[in-house]
Amino acid sequence: MGDKWKVPARKVFISQLAEGTQLSSATSSSVGTAGTNLWRVQLNPVSAKTWDISLVWVQGTVVDFDVSGDWLTVNDGQGTAKVEQIKSIPKAKSKFDKGMYVMVVGYVLQCGSRPVLKAVKVQDLSNHVNHKVMWSLEVTDLQKC
């Protein structure tokens, strides 16, 4: 297996990506998997614990999309992120609906007020109510480690 999959996707809230900072390119460890940039996100506003990430997993509701424009926007209840290059995903869904609950795995292209992800996988979870209900608890629990 190539370097691309050595680091698993980190489950994060979009609000954490909004506060993320890009690591300096002068640092040898600033390049993540598949040549992407590394970003540092703070896990908890009251602690100093951080993760250096490039590949993330977020879940949320589709609030806007343009399949011909090759993007969609997801809101997880804490923030909104743009997901680009959705047409490049093998066996990707070609139709999205506002209100659809999705899981997105993607590389972080930009942090800030509106984070941008490059899609690796987009999965419709609308028929799986437990995924939506458990998401915030799952992310919070995983980030305690």
Coordinates of N, CA and C in Angstrom, one line a residue:
M1 N 0.8 -1.2 0.0 CA 0.0 0.0 0.0 C 0.9 1.2 0.0
G2 N 0.5 2.3 -0.7 CA 1.3 3.5 -0.9 C 1.3 4.4 0.4
D3 N 2.1 5.4 0.4 CA 2.1 6.4 1.4 C 0.8 7.1 1.7
K4 N 0.0 7.1 0.6 CA -1.3 7.9 0.7 C -2.1 7.4 1.9
W5 N -2.1 6.1 2.3 CA -3.0 5.6 3.3 C -2.3 5.3 4.6
K6 N -1.1 5.8 4.8 CA -0.4 5.5 6.1 C -1.0 6.1 7.3
V7 N -1.6 7.3 7.1 CA -2.2 8.0 8.2 C -3.7 8.0 8.0
P8 N -4.5 7.5 9.0 CA -5.9 7.4 8.8 C -6.6 8.8 8.9
A9 N -7.8 8.9 8.3 CA -8.5 10.2 8.4 C -8.9 10.5 9.9
R10 N -8.7 11.7 10.3 CA -9.0 12.1 11.7 C -10.4 12.6 11.7
K11 N -11.2 12.2 12.6 CA -12.6 12.6 12.8 C -12.5 14.0 13.6
V12 N -13.0 15.0 12.9 CA -13.0 16.4 13.5 C -14.3 17.1 13.2
F13 N -14.5 18.1 14.0 CA -15.6 19.1 13.8 C -15.1 20.1 12.8
I14 N -16.0 20.7 12.0 CA -15.6 21.7 11.1 C -15.1 23.0 11.8
S15 N -15.7 23.2 13.0 CA -15.2 24.4 13.7 C -13.8 24.3 14.1
Q16 N -13.3 23.1 14.3 CA -11.8 22.9 14.6 C -11.0 23.2 13.3
L17 N -11.5 22.9 12.2 CA -10.8 23.2 10.9 C -10.8 24.7 10.7
A18 N -11.9 25.4 11.1 CA -12.0 26.8 11.0 C -10.9 27.5 11.7
E19 N -10.4 26.9 12.8 CA -9.4 27.5 13.7 C -8.0 27.0 13.4
G20 N -7.9 26.1 12.4 CA -6.6 25.4 12.1 C -5.6 26.4 11.5
T21 N -4.3 26.0 11.6 CA -3.3 26.8 11.0 C -2.4 25.9 10.2
Q22 N -1.9 26.4 9.1 CA -1.0 25.6 8.2 C 0.4 25.6 8.8
L23 N 1.0 24.4 8.8 CA 2.4 24.3 9.3 C 3.3 24.9 8.3
S24 N 4.4 25.5 8.8 CA 5.3 26.1 7.9 C 5.9 25.1 6.9
S25 N 6.1 25.6 5.7 CA 6.7 24.7 4.7 C 8.2 24.5 4.9
A26 N 8.8 25.3 5.8 CA 10.2 25.1 6.2 C 10.4 23.9 7.0
T27 N 9.3 23.4 7.7 CA 9.4 22.2 8.5 C 9.3 20.9 7.7
S28 N 10.3 20.0 7.9 CA 10.3 18.8 7.1 C 9.0 18.0 7.3
S29 N 8.4 18.1 8.4 CA 7.2 17.3 8.7 C 5.9 18.1 8.3
S30 N 6.0 19.2 7.5 CA 4.9 20.0 7.2 C 4.1 19.4 5.9
V31 N 4.7 18.4 5.3 CA 4.1 17.8 4.2 C 3.4 16.5 4.6
G32 N 2.1 16.4 4.4 CA 1.3 15.2 4.8 C 1.3 14.1 3.8
T33 N 0.4 13.2 4.0 CA 0.3 12.1 3.0 C -0.1 12.6 1.7
A34 N 0.3 12.0 0.7 CA 0.0 12.3 -0.7 C 0.4 13.7 -1.1
G35 N 1.4 14.2 -0.5 CA 2.0 15.5 -0.8 C 1.1 16.7 -0.4
T36 N 0.1 16.5 0.5 CA -0.7 17.6 0.9 C -0.1 18.3 2.1
N37 N -0.6 19.5 2.4 CA 0.0 20.3 3.5 C -0.6 19.7 4.8
L38 N 0.2 19.9 5.9 CA -0.3 19.6 7.2 C -0.9 20.8 7.9
W39 N -1.9 20.6 8.6 CA -2.6 21.7 9.3 C -2.6 21.3 10.8
R40 N -2.5 22.2 11.7 CA -2.6 22.0 13.1 C -3.9 22.5 13.6
V41 N -4.7 21.5 14.3 CA -6.0 21.9 14.8 C -5.9 21.6 16.3
Q42 N -6.6 22.5 17.1 CA -6.7 22.4 18.5 C -7.9 21.6 18.8
L43 N -7.8 20.6 19.7 CA -8.9 19.6 19.9 C -9.9 20.2 20.9
N44 N -9.4 21.0 21.9 CA -10.3 21.5 22.9 C -9.8 22.9 23.3
P45 N -10.7 23.8 23.3 CA -10.3 25.2 23.5 C -9.7 25.5 24.9
V46 N -9.9 24.6 25.9 CA -9.3 24.8 27.2 C -8.0 24.0 27.4
S47 N -7.7 23.1 26.4 CA -6.4 22.3 26.6 C -5.5 22.7 25.5
A48 N -4.2 22.3 25.6 CA -3.2 22.6 24.6 C -3.1 21.5 23.6
K49 N -3.9 20.4 23.7 CA -3.8 19.3 22.8 C -4.1 19.6 21.4
T50 N -3.2 19.2 20.5 CA -3.5 19.5 19.0 C -3.2 18.2 18.2
W51 N -3.7 18.2 17.0 CA -3.4 17.2 16.0 C -2.9 17.9 14.8
D52 N -1.9 17.3 14.2 CA -1.4 17.7 12.9 C -2.1 16.8 11.8
I53 N -2.9 17.4 11.0 CA -3.7 16.6 10.1 C -3.5 17.0 8.6
S54 N -3.9 16.1 7.7 CA -4.0 16.4 6.3 C -5.3 15.8 5.8
L55 N -5.6 14.6 6.2 CA -6.8 13.8 5.8 C -7.8 13.8 7.0
V56 N -9.0 14.3 6.7 CA -10.0 14.3 7.8 C -11.3 13.6 7.4
W57 N -12.1 13.3 8.4 CA -13.4 12.7 8.2 C -14.4 13.7 8.9
V58 N -15.4 14.2 8.2 CA -16.4 15.0 8.8 C -17.8 14.5 8.4
Q59 N -18.8 14.8 9.1 CA -20.2 14.4 8.8 C -21.0 15.6 9.0
G60 N -22.0 15.7 8.1 CA -22.9 16.8 8.2 C -24.0 16.8 7.2
T61 N -24.8 17.9 7.1 CA -25.9 18.0 6.2 C -25.5 18.9 5.0
V62 N -25.9 18.4 3.8 CA -25.6 19.2 2.6 C -26.5 20.4 2.6
V63 N -25.9 21.6 2.6 CA -26.6 22.8 2.6 C -26.6 23.5 1.2
D64 N -25.7 23.1 0.3 CA -25.6 23.7 -1.0 C -24.8 22.7 -1.9
F65 N -25.0 22.7 -3.2 CA -24.2 21.9 -4.0 C -24.3 22.3 -5.5
D66 N -23.3 22.0 -6.3 CA -23.3 22.2 -7.7 C -22.5 21.1 -8.3
V67 N -23.1 20.0 -8.7 CA -22.4 18.9 -9.3 C -21.6 19.3 -10.5
S68 N -22.2 20.1 -11.4 CA -21.5 20.5 -12.6 C -20.3 21.4 -12.2
G69 N -20.4 22.2 -11.1 CA -19.3 23.0 -10.6 C -18.3 22.2 -9.8
D70 N -18.7 20.9 -9.5 CA -17.8 20.0 -8.8 C -17.6 20.3 -7.3
W71 N -18.6 20.7 -6.6 CA -18.5 21.0 -5.2 C -19.8 20.9 -4.4
L72 N -19.7 20.7 -3.1 CA -20.9 20.8 -2.2 C -20.4 21.4 -0.9
T73 N -21.4 21.9 -0.2 CA -21.2 22.5 1.1 C -21.8 21.7 2.2
V74 N -21.1 21.4 3.3 CA -21.6 20.6 4.4 C -21.6 21.4 5.7
N75 N -22.6 21.3 6.5 CA -22.7 21.9 7.8 C -22.9 20.8 8.8
D76 N -21.9 20.8 9.8 CA -22.0 19.8 10.9 C -22.7 20.3 12.2
G77 N -23.3 21.4 12.1 CA -23.9 22.0 13.3 C -22.9 22.9 14.1
Q78 N -21.6 22.9 13.7 CA -20.6 23.7 14.4 C -19.9 24.6 13.4
G79 N -20.1 24.3 12.1 CA -19.4 25.1 11.0 C -19.8 24.5 9.7
T80 N -19.3 25.2 8.7 CA -19.6 24.9 7.3 C -18.3 24.7 6.5
A81 N -18.2 23.7 5.7 CA -17.0 23.5 4.8 C -17.4 23.2 3.4
K82 N -16.6 23.7 2.5 CA -16.8 23.4 1.1 C -16.0 22.1 0.7
V83 N -16.6 21.2 0.0 CA -16.0 20.0 -0.5 C -15.9 20.1 -2.0
E84 N -14.6 20.0 -2.5 CA -14.4 20.2 -3.9 C -14.0 18.8 -4.5
Q85 N -14.1 18.8 -5.8 CA -13.7 17.6 -6.7 C -14.5 16.4 -6.3
I86 N -15.8 16.6 -6.2 CA -16.7 15.5 -5.8 C -16.9 14.6 -7.0
K87 N -16.7 15.1 -8.2 CA -16.9 14.2 -9.4 C -15.8 13.2 -9.6
S88 N -14.6 13.5 -9.0 CA -13.5 12.6 -9.2 C -13.5 11.4 -8.3
I89 N -14.5 11.2 -7.5 CA -14.6 10.1 -6.6 C -15.2 8.9 -7.4
P90 N -14.5 7.8 -7.4 CA -15.0 6.6 -8.1 C -16.4 6.2 -7.5
K91 N -17.3 5.9 -8.4 CA -18.7 5.4 -8.0 C -19.4 6.5 -7.1
A92 N -19.0 7.7 -7.3 CA -19.6 8.8 -6.5 C -21.1 9.0 -6.9
K93 N -21.8 9.5 -5.9 CA -23.2 9.8 -6.2 C -23.2 11.0 -7.1
S94 N -24.1 11.0 -8.1 CA -24.1 12.1 -9.1 C -25.2 13.1 -8.7
K95 N -26.0 12.8 -7.7 CA -27.1 13.6 -7.3 C -27.1 13.9 -5.8
F96 N -27.1 15.1 -5.4 CA -27.1 15.4 -4.0 C -28.4 16.3 -3.8
D97 N -28.9 16.2 -2.6 CA -30.1 17.0 -2.2 C -29.7 17.8 -1.0
K98 N -30.3 19.0 -0.9 CA -30.1 19.7 0.4 C -30.8 19.0 1.5
G99 N -30.2 18.9 2.6 CA -30.7 18.2 3.8 C -30.2 16.8 3.9
M100 N -29.5 16.3 2.8 CA -28.9 14.9 2.8 C -27.8 14.9 3.9
Y101 N -27.8 13.9 4.7 CA -26.7 13.7 5.7 C -25.6 12.9 5.1
V102 N -24.4 13.4 5.1 CA -23.3 12.7 4.4 C -22.0 12.6 5.3
M103 N -21.2 11.6 5.0 CA -19.9 11.5 5.5 C -18.9 11.9 4.4
V104 N -18.0 12.7 4.8 CA -17.0 13.2 3.8 C -15.6 12.9 4.4
V105 N -14.8 12.2 3.6 CA -13.4 12.0 3.9 C -12.6 12.8 2.8
G106 N -11.7 13.7 3.3 CA -11.0 14.5 2.3 C -9.8 15.1 2.8
Y107 N -8.9 15.6 1.9 CA -7.7 16.3 2.3 C -8.0 17.8 2.5
V108 N -7.4 18.3 3.6 CA -7.6 19.7 3.9 C -6.8 20.6 2.9
L109 N -7.5 21.4 2.2 CA -6.9 22.4 1.3 C -6.7 23.7 1.9
Q110 N -7.7 24.1 2.8 CA -7.7 25.4 3.4 C -8.5 25.3 4.7
C111 N -7.9 26.0 5.7 CA -8.6 26.2 7.0 C -9.1 27.7 7.0
G112 N -9.8 28.1 8.1 CA -10.2 29.4 8.2 C -11.7 29.5 8.3
S113 N -12.3 30.6 8.0 CA -13.8 30.8 8.3 C -14.6 29.8 7.4
R114 N -14.1 29.4 6.3 CA -14.8 28.4 5.4 C -13.7 27.4 4.9
P115 N -13.5 26.4 5.7 CA -12.6 25.3 5.3 C -12.9 24.7 4.0
V116 N -11.9 24.2 3.3 CA -12.1 23.6 2.0 C -11.4 22.2 2.0
L117 N -12.1 21.2 1.6 CA -11.6 19.8 1.5 C -11.6 19.3 0.1
K118 N -10.6 18.5 -0.2 CA -10.6 17.8 -1.5 C -11.2 16.4 -1.3
A119 N -12.3 16.1 -1.9 CA -13.0 14.9 -1.6 C -12.2 13.6 -2.0
V120 N -12.2 12.7 -1.1 CA -11.7 11.3 -1.3 C -12.9 10.4 -1.4
K121 N -13.9 10.6 -0.5 CA -15.1 9.8 -0.4 C -16.2 10.7 0.2
V122 N -17.4 10.5 -0.5 CA -18.6 11.1 0.0 C -19.7 10.0 0.1
Q123 N -20.2 9.8 1.2 CA -21.2 8.7 1.4 C -22.5 9.3 2.0
D124 N -23.6 8.9 1.4 CA -24.9 9.3 1.9 C -25.3 8.4 3.1
L125 N -25.5 9.1 4.2 CA -25.8 8.4 5.5 C -27.3 8.7 5.9
S126 N -28.0 9.3 5.0 CA -29.4 9.8 5.4 C -30.3 8.7 6.0
N127 N -30.1 7.5 5.5 CA -31.0 6.4 6.0 C -30.4 5.7 7.3
H128 N -29.4 6.3 7.8 CA -28.7 5.7 9.0 C -28.8 6.8 10.1
V129 N -29.9 6.9 10.8 CA -30.1 7.9 11.8 C -29.1 7.8 12.9
N130 N -28.7 6.6 13.3 CA -27.7 6.5 14.4 C -26.4 7.2 14.1
H131 N -26.0 7.2 12.9 CA -24.7 7.9 12.5 C -24.8 9.4 12.9
K132 N -25.9 10.0 12.6 CA -26.1 11.5 12.9 C -26.2 11.7 14.4
V133 N -26.9 10.9 15.0 CA -27.1 11.0 16.5 C -25.8 10.8 17.2
M134 N -25.0 9.9 16.8 CA -23.8 9.6 17.6 C -22.6 10.4 17.2
W135 N -22.6 11.1 16.1 CA -21.4 11.8 15.5 C -20.7 12.6 16.5
S136 N -21.4 13.6 17.2 CA -20.7 14.5 18.1 C -20.1 13.7 19.3
L137 N -20.8 12.7 19.8 CA -20.2 11.9 20.9 C -19.0 11.1 20.4
E138 N -19.1 10.6 19.2 CA -18.0 9.8 18.7 C -16.7 10.6 18.5
V139 N -16.9 11.8 17.9 CA -15.7 12.7 17.7 C -15.1 13.1 19.1
T140 N -16.0 13.5 20.0 CA -15.5 14.0 21.3 C -14.8 12.9 22.0
D141 N -15.3 11.6 22.0 CA -14.7 10.5 22.6 C -13.3 10.2 22.0
L142 N -13.2 10.2 20.7 CA -12.0 9.8 20.0 C -10.9 10.9 20.3
Q143 N -11.3 12.1 20.5 CA -10.3 13.1 20.7 C -9.8 13.2 22.1
K144 N -10.3 12.4 23.0 CA -9.8 12.3 24.4 C -8.5 11.5 24.4
C145 N -8.3 10.6 23.5 CA -7.1 9.8 23.5 C -5.8 10.5 23.3

